[in-house]
Short mmCIF file of C-alpha atoms and ligand atoms in Angstrom, two decimals:
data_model
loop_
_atom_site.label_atom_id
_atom_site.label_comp_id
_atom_site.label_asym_id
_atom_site.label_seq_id
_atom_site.Cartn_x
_atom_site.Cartn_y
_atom_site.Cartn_z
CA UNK A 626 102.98 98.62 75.63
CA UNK A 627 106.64 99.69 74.45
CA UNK A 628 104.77 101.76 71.35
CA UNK A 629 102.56 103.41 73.92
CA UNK A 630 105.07 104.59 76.45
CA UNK A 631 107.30 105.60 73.09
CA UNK A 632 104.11 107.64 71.52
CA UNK A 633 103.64 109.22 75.21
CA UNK A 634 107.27 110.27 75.43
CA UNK A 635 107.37 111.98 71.74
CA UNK A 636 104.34 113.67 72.42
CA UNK A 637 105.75 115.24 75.74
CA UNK A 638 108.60 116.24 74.24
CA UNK A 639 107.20 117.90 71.42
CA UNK A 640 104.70 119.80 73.68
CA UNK A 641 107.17 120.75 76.12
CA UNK A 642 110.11 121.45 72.84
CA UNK A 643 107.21 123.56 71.30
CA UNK A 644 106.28 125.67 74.33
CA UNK A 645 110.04 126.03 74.99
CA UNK A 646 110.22 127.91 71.63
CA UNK A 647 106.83 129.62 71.77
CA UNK A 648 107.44 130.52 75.12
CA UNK A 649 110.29 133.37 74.30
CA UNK A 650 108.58 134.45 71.45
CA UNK A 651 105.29 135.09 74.09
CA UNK A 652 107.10 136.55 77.24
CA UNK A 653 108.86 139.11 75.19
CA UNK A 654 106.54 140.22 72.98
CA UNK A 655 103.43 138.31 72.61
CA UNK A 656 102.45 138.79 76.64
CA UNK A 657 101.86 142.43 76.00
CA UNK A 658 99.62 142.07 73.19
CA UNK A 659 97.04 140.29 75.30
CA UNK A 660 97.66 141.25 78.59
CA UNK A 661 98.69 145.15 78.96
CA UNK A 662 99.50 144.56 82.59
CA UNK A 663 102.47 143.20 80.72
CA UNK A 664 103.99 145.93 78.94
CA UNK A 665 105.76 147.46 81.72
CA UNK A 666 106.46 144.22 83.94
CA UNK A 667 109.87 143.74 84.02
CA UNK A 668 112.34 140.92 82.99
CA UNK A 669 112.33 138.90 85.58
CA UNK A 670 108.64 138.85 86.38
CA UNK A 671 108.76 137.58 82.44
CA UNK A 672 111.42 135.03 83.08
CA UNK A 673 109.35 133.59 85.96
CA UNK A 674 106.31 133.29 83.76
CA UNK A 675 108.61 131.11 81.08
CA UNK A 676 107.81 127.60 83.35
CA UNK A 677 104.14 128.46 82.91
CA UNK A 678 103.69 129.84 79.75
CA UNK A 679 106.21 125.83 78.58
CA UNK A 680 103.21 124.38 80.29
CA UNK A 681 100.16 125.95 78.98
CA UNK A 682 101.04 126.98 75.65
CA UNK A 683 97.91 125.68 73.55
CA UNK A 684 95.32 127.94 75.76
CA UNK A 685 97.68 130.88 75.05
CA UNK A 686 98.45 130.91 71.67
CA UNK A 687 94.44 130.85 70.80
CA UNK A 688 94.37 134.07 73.11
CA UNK A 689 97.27 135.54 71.06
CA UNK A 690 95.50 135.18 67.70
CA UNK A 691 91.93 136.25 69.21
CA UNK A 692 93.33 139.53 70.41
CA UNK A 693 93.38 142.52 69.01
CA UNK A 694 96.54 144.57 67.26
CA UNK A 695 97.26 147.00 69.44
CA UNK A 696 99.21 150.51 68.07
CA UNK B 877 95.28 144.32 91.27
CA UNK B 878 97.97 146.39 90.27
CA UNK B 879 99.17 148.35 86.76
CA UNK B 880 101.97 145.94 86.18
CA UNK B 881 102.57 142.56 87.39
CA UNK B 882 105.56 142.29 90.44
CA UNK B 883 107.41 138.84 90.73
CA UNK B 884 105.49 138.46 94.40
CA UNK B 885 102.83 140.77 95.30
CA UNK B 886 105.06 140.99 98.64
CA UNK B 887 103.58 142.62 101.88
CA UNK B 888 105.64 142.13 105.50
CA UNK B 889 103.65 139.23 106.69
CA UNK B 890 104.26 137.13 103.56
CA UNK B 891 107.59 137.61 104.03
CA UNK B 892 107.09 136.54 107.76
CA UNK B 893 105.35 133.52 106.55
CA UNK B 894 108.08 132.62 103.56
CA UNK B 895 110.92 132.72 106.28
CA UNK B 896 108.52 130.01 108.14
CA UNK B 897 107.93 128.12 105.21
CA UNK B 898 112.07 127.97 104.45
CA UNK B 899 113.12 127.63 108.04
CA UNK B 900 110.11 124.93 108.89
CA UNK B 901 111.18 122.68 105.73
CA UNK B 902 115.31 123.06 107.02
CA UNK B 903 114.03 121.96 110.59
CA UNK B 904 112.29 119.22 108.94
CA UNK B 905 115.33 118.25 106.92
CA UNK B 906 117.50 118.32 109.55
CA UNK B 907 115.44 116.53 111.96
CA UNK B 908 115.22 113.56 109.64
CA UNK B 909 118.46 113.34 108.71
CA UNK B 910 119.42 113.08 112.60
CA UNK B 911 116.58 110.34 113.50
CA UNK B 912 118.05 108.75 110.35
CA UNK B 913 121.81 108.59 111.22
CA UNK B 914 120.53 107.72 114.74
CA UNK B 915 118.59 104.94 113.75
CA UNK B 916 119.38 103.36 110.66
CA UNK B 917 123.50 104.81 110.42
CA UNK B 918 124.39 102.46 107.36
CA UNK B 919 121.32 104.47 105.20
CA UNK B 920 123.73 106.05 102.35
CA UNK B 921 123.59 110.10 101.83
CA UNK B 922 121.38 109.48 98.51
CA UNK B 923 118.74 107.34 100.03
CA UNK B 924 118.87 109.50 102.54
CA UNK B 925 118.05 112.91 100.18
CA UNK B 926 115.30 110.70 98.80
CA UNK B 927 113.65 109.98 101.60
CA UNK B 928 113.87 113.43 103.28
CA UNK B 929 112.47 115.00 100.40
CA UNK B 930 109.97 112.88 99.76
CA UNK B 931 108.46 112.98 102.93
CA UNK B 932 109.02 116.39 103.41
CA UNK B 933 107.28 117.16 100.08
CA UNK B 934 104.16 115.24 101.45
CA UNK B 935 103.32 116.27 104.42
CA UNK B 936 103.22 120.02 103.16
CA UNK B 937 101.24 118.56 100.64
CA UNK B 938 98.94 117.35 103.76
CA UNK B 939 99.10 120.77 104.99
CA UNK B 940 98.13 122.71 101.96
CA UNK B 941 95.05 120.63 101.72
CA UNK B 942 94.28 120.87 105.16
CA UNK B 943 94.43 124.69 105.23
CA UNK B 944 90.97 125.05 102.81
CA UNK B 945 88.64 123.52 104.80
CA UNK B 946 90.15 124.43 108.30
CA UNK B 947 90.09 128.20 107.58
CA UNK B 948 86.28 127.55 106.42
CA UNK B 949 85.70 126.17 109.88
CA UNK B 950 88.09 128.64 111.71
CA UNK B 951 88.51 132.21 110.61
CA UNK B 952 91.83 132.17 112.26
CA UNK B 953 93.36 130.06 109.88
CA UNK B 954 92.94 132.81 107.25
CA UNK B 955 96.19 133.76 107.24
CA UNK B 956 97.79 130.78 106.41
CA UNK B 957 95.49 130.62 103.39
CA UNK B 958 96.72 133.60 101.64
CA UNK B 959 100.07 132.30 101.58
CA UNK B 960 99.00 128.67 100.17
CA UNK B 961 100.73 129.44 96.82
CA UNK B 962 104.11 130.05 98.08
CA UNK B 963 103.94 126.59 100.26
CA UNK B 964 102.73 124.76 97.04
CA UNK B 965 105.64 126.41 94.93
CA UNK B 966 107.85 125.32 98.25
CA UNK B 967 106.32 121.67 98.00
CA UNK B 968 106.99 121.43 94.21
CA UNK B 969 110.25 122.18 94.48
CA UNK B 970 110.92 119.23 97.48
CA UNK B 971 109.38 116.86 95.42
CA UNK B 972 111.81 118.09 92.38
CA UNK B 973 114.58 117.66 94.54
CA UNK B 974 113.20 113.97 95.40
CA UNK B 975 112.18 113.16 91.97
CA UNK B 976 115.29 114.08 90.36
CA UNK B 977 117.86 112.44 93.04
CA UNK B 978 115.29 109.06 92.29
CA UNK B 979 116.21 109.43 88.74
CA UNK B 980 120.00 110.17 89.24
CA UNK B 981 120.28 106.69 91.47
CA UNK B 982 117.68 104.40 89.95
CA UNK B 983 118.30 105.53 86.42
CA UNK B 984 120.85 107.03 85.20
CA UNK B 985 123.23 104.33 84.87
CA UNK B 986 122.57 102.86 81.25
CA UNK B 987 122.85 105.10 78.40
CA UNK B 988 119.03 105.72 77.22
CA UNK B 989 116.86 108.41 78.54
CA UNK B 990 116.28 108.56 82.51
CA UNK B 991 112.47 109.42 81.65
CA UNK B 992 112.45 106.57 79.34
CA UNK B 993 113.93 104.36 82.08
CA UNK B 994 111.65 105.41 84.69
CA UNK B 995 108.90 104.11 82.68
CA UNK B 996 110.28 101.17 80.99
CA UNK B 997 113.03 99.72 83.52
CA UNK B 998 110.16 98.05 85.19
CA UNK B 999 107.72 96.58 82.82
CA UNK B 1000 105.76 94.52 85.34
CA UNK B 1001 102.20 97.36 84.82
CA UNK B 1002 100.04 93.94 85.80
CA UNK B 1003 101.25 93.61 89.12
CA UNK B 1004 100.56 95.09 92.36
CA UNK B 1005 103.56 94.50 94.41
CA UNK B 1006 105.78 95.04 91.66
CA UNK B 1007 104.10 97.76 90.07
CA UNK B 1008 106.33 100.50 88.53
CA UNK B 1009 105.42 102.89 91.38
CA UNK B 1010 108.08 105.79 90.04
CA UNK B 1011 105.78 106.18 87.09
CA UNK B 1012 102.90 107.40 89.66
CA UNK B 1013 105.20 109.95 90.85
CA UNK B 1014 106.37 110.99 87.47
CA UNK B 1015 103.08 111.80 86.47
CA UNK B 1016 102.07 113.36 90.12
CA UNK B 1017 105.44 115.61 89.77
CA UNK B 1018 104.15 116.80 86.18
CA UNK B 1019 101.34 117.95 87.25
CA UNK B 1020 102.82 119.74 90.52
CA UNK B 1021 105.04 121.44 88.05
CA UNK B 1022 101.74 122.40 86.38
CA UNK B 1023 100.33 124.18 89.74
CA UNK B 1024 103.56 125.66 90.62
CA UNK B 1025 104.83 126.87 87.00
CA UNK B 1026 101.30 128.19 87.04
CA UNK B 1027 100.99 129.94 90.29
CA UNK B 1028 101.10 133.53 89.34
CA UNK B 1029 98.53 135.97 88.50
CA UNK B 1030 99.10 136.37 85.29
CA UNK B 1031 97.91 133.16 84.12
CA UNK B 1032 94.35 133.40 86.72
CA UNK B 1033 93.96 136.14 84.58
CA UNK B 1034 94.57 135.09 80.86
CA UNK B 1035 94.28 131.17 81.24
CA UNK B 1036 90.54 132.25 82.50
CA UNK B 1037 89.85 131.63 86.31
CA UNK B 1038 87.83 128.81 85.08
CA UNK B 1039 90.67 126.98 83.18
CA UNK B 1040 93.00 128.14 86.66
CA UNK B 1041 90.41 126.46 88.77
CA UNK B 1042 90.41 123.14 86.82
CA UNK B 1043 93.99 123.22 86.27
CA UNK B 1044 94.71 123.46 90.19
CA UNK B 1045 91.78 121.15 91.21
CA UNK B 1046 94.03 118.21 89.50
CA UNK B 1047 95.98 118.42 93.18
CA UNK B 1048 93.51 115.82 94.07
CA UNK B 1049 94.49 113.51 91.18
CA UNK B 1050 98.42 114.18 92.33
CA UNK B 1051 97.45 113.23 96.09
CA UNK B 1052 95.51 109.88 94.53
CA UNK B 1053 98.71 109.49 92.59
CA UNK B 1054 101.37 110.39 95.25
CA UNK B 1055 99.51 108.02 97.87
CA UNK B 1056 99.45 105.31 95.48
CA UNK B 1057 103.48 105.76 94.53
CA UNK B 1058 103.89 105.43 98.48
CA UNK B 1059 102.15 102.66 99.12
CA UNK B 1060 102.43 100.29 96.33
CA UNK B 1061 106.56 101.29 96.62
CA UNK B 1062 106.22 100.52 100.06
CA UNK B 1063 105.91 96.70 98.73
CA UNK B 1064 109.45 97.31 96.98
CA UNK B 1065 111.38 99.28 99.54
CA UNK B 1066 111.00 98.58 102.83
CA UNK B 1067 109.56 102.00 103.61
CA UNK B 1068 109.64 102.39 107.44
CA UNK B 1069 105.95 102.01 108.74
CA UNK B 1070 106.31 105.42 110.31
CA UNK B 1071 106.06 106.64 107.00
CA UNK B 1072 103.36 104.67 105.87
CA UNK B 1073 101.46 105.67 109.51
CA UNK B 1074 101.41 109.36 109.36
CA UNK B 1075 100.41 109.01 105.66
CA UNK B 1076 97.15 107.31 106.22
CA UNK B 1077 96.77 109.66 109.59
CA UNK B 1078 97.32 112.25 107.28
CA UNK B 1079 94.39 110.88 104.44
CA UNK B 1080 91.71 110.15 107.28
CA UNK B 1081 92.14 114.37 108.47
CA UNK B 1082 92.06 115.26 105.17
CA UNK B 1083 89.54 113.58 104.01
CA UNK B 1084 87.27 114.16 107.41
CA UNK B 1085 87.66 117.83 107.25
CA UNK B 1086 86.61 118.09 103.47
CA UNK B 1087 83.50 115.93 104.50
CA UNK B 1088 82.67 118.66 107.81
CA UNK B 1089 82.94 121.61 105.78
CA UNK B 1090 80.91 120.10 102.66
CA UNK B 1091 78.27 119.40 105.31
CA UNK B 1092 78.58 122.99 107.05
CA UNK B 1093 78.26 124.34 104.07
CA UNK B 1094 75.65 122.52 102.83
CA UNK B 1095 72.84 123.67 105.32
CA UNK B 1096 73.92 127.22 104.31
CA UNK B 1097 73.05 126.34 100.78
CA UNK B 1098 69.72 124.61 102.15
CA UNK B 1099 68.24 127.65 103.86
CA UNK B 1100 64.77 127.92 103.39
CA UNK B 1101 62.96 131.15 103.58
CA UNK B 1102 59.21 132.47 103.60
CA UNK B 1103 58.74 134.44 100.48
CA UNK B 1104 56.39 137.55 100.68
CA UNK B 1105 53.75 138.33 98.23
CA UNK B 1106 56.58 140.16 96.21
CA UNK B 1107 58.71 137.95 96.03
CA UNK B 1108 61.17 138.91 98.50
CA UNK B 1109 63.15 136.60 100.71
CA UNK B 1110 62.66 137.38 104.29
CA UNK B 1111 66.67 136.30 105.63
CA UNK B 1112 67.47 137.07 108.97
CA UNK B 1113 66.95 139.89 112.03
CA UNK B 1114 69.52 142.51 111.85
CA UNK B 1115 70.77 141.92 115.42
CA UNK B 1116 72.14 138.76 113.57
CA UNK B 1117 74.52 140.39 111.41
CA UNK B 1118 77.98 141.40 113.50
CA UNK B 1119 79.32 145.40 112.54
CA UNK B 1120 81.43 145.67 109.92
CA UNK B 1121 81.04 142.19 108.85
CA UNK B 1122 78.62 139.94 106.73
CA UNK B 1123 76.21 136.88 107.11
CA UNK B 1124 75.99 134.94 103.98
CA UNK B 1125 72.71 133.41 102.25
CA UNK B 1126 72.05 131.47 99.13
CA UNK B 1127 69.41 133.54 97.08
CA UNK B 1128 68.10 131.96 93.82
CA UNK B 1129 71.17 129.64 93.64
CA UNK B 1130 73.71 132.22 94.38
CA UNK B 1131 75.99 133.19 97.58
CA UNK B 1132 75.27 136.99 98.47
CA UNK B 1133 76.78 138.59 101.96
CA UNK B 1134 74.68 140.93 103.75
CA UNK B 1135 77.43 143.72 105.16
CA UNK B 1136 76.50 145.35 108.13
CA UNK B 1137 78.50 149.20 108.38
CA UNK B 1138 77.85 152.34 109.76
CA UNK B 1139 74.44 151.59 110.92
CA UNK B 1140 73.75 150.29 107.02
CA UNK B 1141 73.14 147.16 104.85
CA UNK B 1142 74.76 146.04 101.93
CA UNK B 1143 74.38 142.92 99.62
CA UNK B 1144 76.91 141.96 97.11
CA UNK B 1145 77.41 138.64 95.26
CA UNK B 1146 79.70 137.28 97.57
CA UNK B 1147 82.03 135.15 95.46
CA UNK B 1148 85.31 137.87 94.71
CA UNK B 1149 86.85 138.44 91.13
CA UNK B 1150 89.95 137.75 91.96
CA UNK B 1151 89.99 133.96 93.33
CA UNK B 1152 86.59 133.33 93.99
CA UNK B 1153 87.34 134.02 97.87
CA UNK B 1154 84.48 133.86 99.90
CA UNK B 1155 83.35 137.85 100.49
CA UNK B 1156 80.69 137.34 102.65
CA UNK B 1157 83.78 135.79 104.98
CA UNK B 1158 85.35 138.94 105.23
CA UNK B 1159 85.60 142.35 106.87
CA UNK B 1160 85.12 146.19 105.99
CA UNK B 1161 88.26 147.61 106.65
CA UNK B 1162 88.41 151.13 105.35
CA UNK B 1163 84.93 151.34 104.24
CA UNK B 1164 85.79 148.39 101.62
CA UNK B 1165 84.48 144.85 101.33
CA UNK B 1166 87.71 143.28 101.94
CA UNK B 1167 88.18 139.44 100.26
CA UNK B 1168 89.47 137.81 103.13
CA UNK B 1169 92.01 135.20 100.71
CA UNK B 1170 94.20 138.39 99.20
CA UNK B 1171 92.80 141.63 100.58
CA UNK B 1172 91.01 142.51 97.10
CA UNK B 1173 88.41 145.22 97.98
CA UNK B 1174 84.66 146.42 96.89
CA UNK B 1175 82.64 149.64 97.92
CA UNK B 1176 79.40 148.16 99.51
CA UNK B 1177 76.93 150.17 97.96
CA UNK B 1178 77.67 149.28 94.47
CA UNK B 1179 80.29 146.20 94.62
CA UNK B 1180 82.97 148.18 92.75
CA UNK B 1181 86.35 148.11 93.46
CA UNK B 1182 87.83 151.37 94.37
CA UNK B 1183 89.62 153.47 91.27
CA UNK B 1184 92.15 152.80 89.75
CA UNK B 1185 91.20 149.23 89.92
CA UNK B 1186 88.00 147.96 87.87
CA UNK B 1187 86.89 144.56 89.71
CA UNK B 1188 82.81 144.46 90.06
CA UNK B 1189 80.36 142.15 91.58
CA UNK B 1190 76.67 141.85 91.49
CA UNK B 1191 74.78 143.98 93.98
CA UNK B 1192 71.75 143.47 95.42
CA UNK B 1193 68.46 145.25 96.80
CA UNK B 1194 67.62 144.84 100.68
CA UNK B 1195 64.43 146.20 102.51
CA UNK B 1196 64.07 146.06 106.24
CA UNK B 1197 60.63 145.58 108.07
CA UNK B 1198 60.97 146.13 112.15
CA UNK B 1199 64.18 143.91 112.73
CA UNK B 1200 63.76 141.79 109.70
CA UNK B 1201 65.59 141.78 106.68
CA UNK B 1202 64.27 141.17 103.33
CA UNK B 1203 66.56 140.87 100.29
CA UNK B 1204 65.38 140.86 96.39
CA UNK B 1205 66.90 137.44 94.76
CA UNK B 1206 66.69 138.94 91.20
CA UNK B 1207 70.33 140.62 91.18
CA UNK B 1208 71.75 143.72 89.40
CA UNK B 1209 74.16 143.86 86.95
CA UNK B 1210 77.87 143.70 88.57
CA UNK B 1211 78.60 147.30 89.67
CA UNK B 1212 75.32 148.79 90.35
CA UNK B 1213 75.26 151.09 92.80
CA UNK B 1214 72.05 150.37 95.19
CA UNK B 1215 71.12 152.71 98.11
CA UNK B 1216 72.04 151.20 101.39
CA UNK B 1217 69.27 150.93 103.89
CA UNK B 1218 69.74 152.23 107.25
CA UNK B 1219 69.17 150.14 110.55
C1 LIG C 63 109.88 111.72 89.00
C2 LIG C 63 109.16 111.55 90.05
C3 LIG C 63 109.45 110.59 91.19
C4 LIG C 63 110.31 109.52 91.27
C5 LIG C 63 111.23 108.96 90.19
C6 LIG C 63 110.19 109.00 92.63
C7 LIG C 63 110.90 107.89 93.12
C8 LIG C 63 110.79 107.38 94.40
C9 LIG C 63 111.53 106.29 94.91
C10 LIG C 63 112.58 105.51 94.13
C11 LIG C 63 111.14 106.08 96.21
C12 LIG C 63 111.66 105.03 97.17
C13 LIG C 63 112.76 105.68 97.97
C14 LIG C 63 113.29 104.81 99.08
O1 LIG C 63 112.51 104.48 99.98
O2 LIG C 63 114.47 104.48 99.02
C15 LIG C 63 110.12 107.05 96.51
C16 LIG C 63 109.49 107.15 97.74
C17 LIG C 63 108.64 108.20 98.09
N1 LIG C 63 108.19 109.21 97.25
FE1 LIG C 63 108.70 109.47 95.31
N2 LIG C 63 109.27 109.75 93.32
C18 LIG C 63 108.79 110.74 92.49
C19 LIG C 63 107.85 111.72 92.81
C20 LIG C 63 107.29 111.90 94.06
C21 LIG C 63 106.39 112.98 94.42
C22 LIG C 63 105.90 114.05 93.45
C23 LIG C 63 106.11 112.84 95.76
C24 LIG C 63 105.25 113.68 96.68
C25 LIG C 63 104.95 114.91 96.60
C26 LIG C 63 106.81 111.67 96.23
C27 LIG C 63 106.75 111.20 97.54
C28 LIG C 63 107.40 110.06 98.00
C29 LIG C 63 107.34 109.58 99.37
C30 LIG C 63 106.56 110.25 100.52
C31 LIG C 63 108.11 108.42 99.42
C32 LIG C 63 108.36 107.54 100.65
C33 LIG C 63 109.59 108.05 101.34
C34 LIG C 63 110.00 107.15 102.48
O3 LIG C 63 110.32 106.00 102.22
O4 LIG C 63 110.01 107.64 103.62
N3 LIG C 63 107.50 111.13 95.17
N4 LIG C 63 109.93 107.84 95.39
S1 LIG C 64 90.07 135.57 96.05
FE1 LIG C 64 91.94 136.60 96.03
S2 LIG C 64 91.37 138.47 96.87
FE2 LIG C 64 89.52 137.48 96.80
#
């Protein structure tokens, strides 16, 4: 039981440690390269997309590399 | 809808209904923190935050899954539908508030993690009336945080409305969860039975109104119709269809509405882009198809939302014979513009 509950917890803190750090590189900069609603939303709208983006990192970062390089 | 995303797609009555939302949950609060110093004065400020939020949190939890199925049976109920997201970001954040004060007096005290204490300060899993009920709303919380954190268009859009969907469907699992950190802590604390009253109140509406509308809505889906020697559905007589709004059919396993405007019919696919609001549930309101859950809009004649926006839904062919209405059940492509017939 203990090495359960001790696997669970590492695994949510790397999840949640990893989207924390992928997050700011996404709301900046990656958001706009998938979503070109985004380039002209402003900080805040960005900041309140930072809980979200912690939360469902995986699904977005396979967006990120299937979309195209825009100019 | 819209060239760059806005932090709340604000209109006056959502900010009517916000100021309800924040001055409902204060009455609430302060209502309950009266009744409790009148009845129970020795309860101490903490216990009392708890407990305030806690409740609170689930009973707008009642009310946002009470609002679905009553605005299917009720049109008037609408309204409160549109702003569902803003009371489910409003719930999340009572249940934070509740969460987090239950972690500051149950766990903080010894010098390992609080999360790791929720979970492992009780180890008795086996049991039922000593079962580590926290843990149930641990989990419930995470995935509130999940809705909530997740509540803005932005992420419909590029999480896929299908992944949305699924993601905010898991509010049933947090209900299961939350009812089940209630009850089985009711063993532990003597949680008043008030509490424990309007919670399974609260379970028998929701679940009763979920079962009504899955059986209204179920003889829409079983209408049966003659077919005609070309395979055309005969549906209904005009007089049947109210102006400027829509009766809805199932068609070869899809919803279509049948708009009724100007003295013309109209058939579009009636689930919307945006949501997957019902269409066929909705109005014309400036010649537009109007989604009745966010006001998205589509040109009858070819399900197209007007420029500059791009949103498209299937469109279908109708034929009228005296009063009756036929429809074709093989669809066109989203967007296609079909001539409207005139009645
Ligand atoms: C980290 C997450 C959570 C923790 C640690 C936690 C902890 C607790 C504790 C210790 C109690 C007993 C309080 C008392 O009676 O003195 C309680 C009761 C309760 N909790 Fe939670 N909880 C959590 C999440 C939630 C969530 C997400 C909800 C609902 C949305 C919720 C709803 C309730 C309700 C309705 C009660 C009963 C309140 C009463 O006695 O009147 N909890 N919780
Ligand atoms: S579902 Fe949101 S506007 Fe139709």
């Amino acid at each position: 039981m203990d090495t359960i509950i001790m696997v669970f917890l590492i695994i949510l803190v790397a999840y949640f440690s990893l989207g924390l750090l992928f997050g700011f590189y996404f709301i900046f900069l990656g958001a706009s390269k998938v979503d070109p609603l985004m380039e002209d939303s402003k900080k805040k709208v960005r900041l309140l997309l930072l809980p979200g983006v912690i939360a469902t990192w995986p699904f977005l970062i396979g967006k990120l590399f299937k979309s195209k390089p825009v100019d | 809808m819209g060239l760059d995303y806005k932090l709340v797609l604000w209109n006056k009555h959502k900010k009517t209904y916000d100021k309800i939302i924040a001055l409902g949950m204060l009455l609430y609060l302060v209502v309950f923190v009266a009744l409790t110093l009148a009845l129970n004065p020795e309860t101490t400020a903490e216990t009392m935050i708890i407990r305030a939020f806690g409740s609170l949190a689930i009973l707008m939890l009642h009310i946002i899954l009470v609002i679905g199925p009553l605005s299917r049976l009720n049109p008037q109920f609408l309204p409160i539908l549109y702003n569902r997201r803003h009371l489910g970001v409003s719930m999340f954040l009572a249940a934070l508030v509740h969460g987090a004060f239950s972690i500051i007096q149950f766990h903080t005290l010894g010098d390992v993690n609080p999360i790791y204490a929720i979970i492992t300060s009780n180890m008795d899993y086996g049991s039922l009336t000593n079962f580590p009920f926290q843990v149930l709303g641990f989990l419930a919380l995470l995935i509130l945080f999940y809705m909530a954190s997740t509540s803005h268009d932005f992420f419909l859009k590029n999480l896929s409305p299908k992944i949305w969907k699924g993601l905010h469907m898991m509010v049933y699992l947090a209900y299961g969860l939350i009812l089940m950190h209630v009850f089985l802590g009711a063993f532990q604390q003597e949680t008043s039975p008030f509490t424990i009253g309007i919670i399974i109140v609260g379970f028998i509406t929701v679940t009763s109104l979920h079962l009504i509308t899955a059986f209204k809505e179920s003889k829409i889906d079983k209408f049966n119709s003659e077919k005609n020697s070309e395979g055309w559905l005969e549906v209904c007589e005009v007089d049947e269809i109210p102006n400027d709004r829509a009766k809805i059919f199932t068609v070869g396993n899809e919803r279509v509405a049948i708009f009724k405007y100007e003295g013309k019919l109209s058939a579009i696919h009636n689930v919307c882009k945006h949501q997957g609001g019902p269409l066929g549930e909705g109005k014309i309101v400036d010649g537009c198809v109007t989604c009745p859950w966010h006001g998205y809009q589509y040109l009858p004649h070819n399900g197209q939302s007007p420029p500059p926006f791009t949103e498209k839904v299937a469109t279908y062919e109708l034929r009228l014979n005296g009063k009756k209405v036929y429809i074709n059940p093989n669809g066109f492509e989203e967007g296609t513009e079909v001539q409207p017939v005139t009645c």
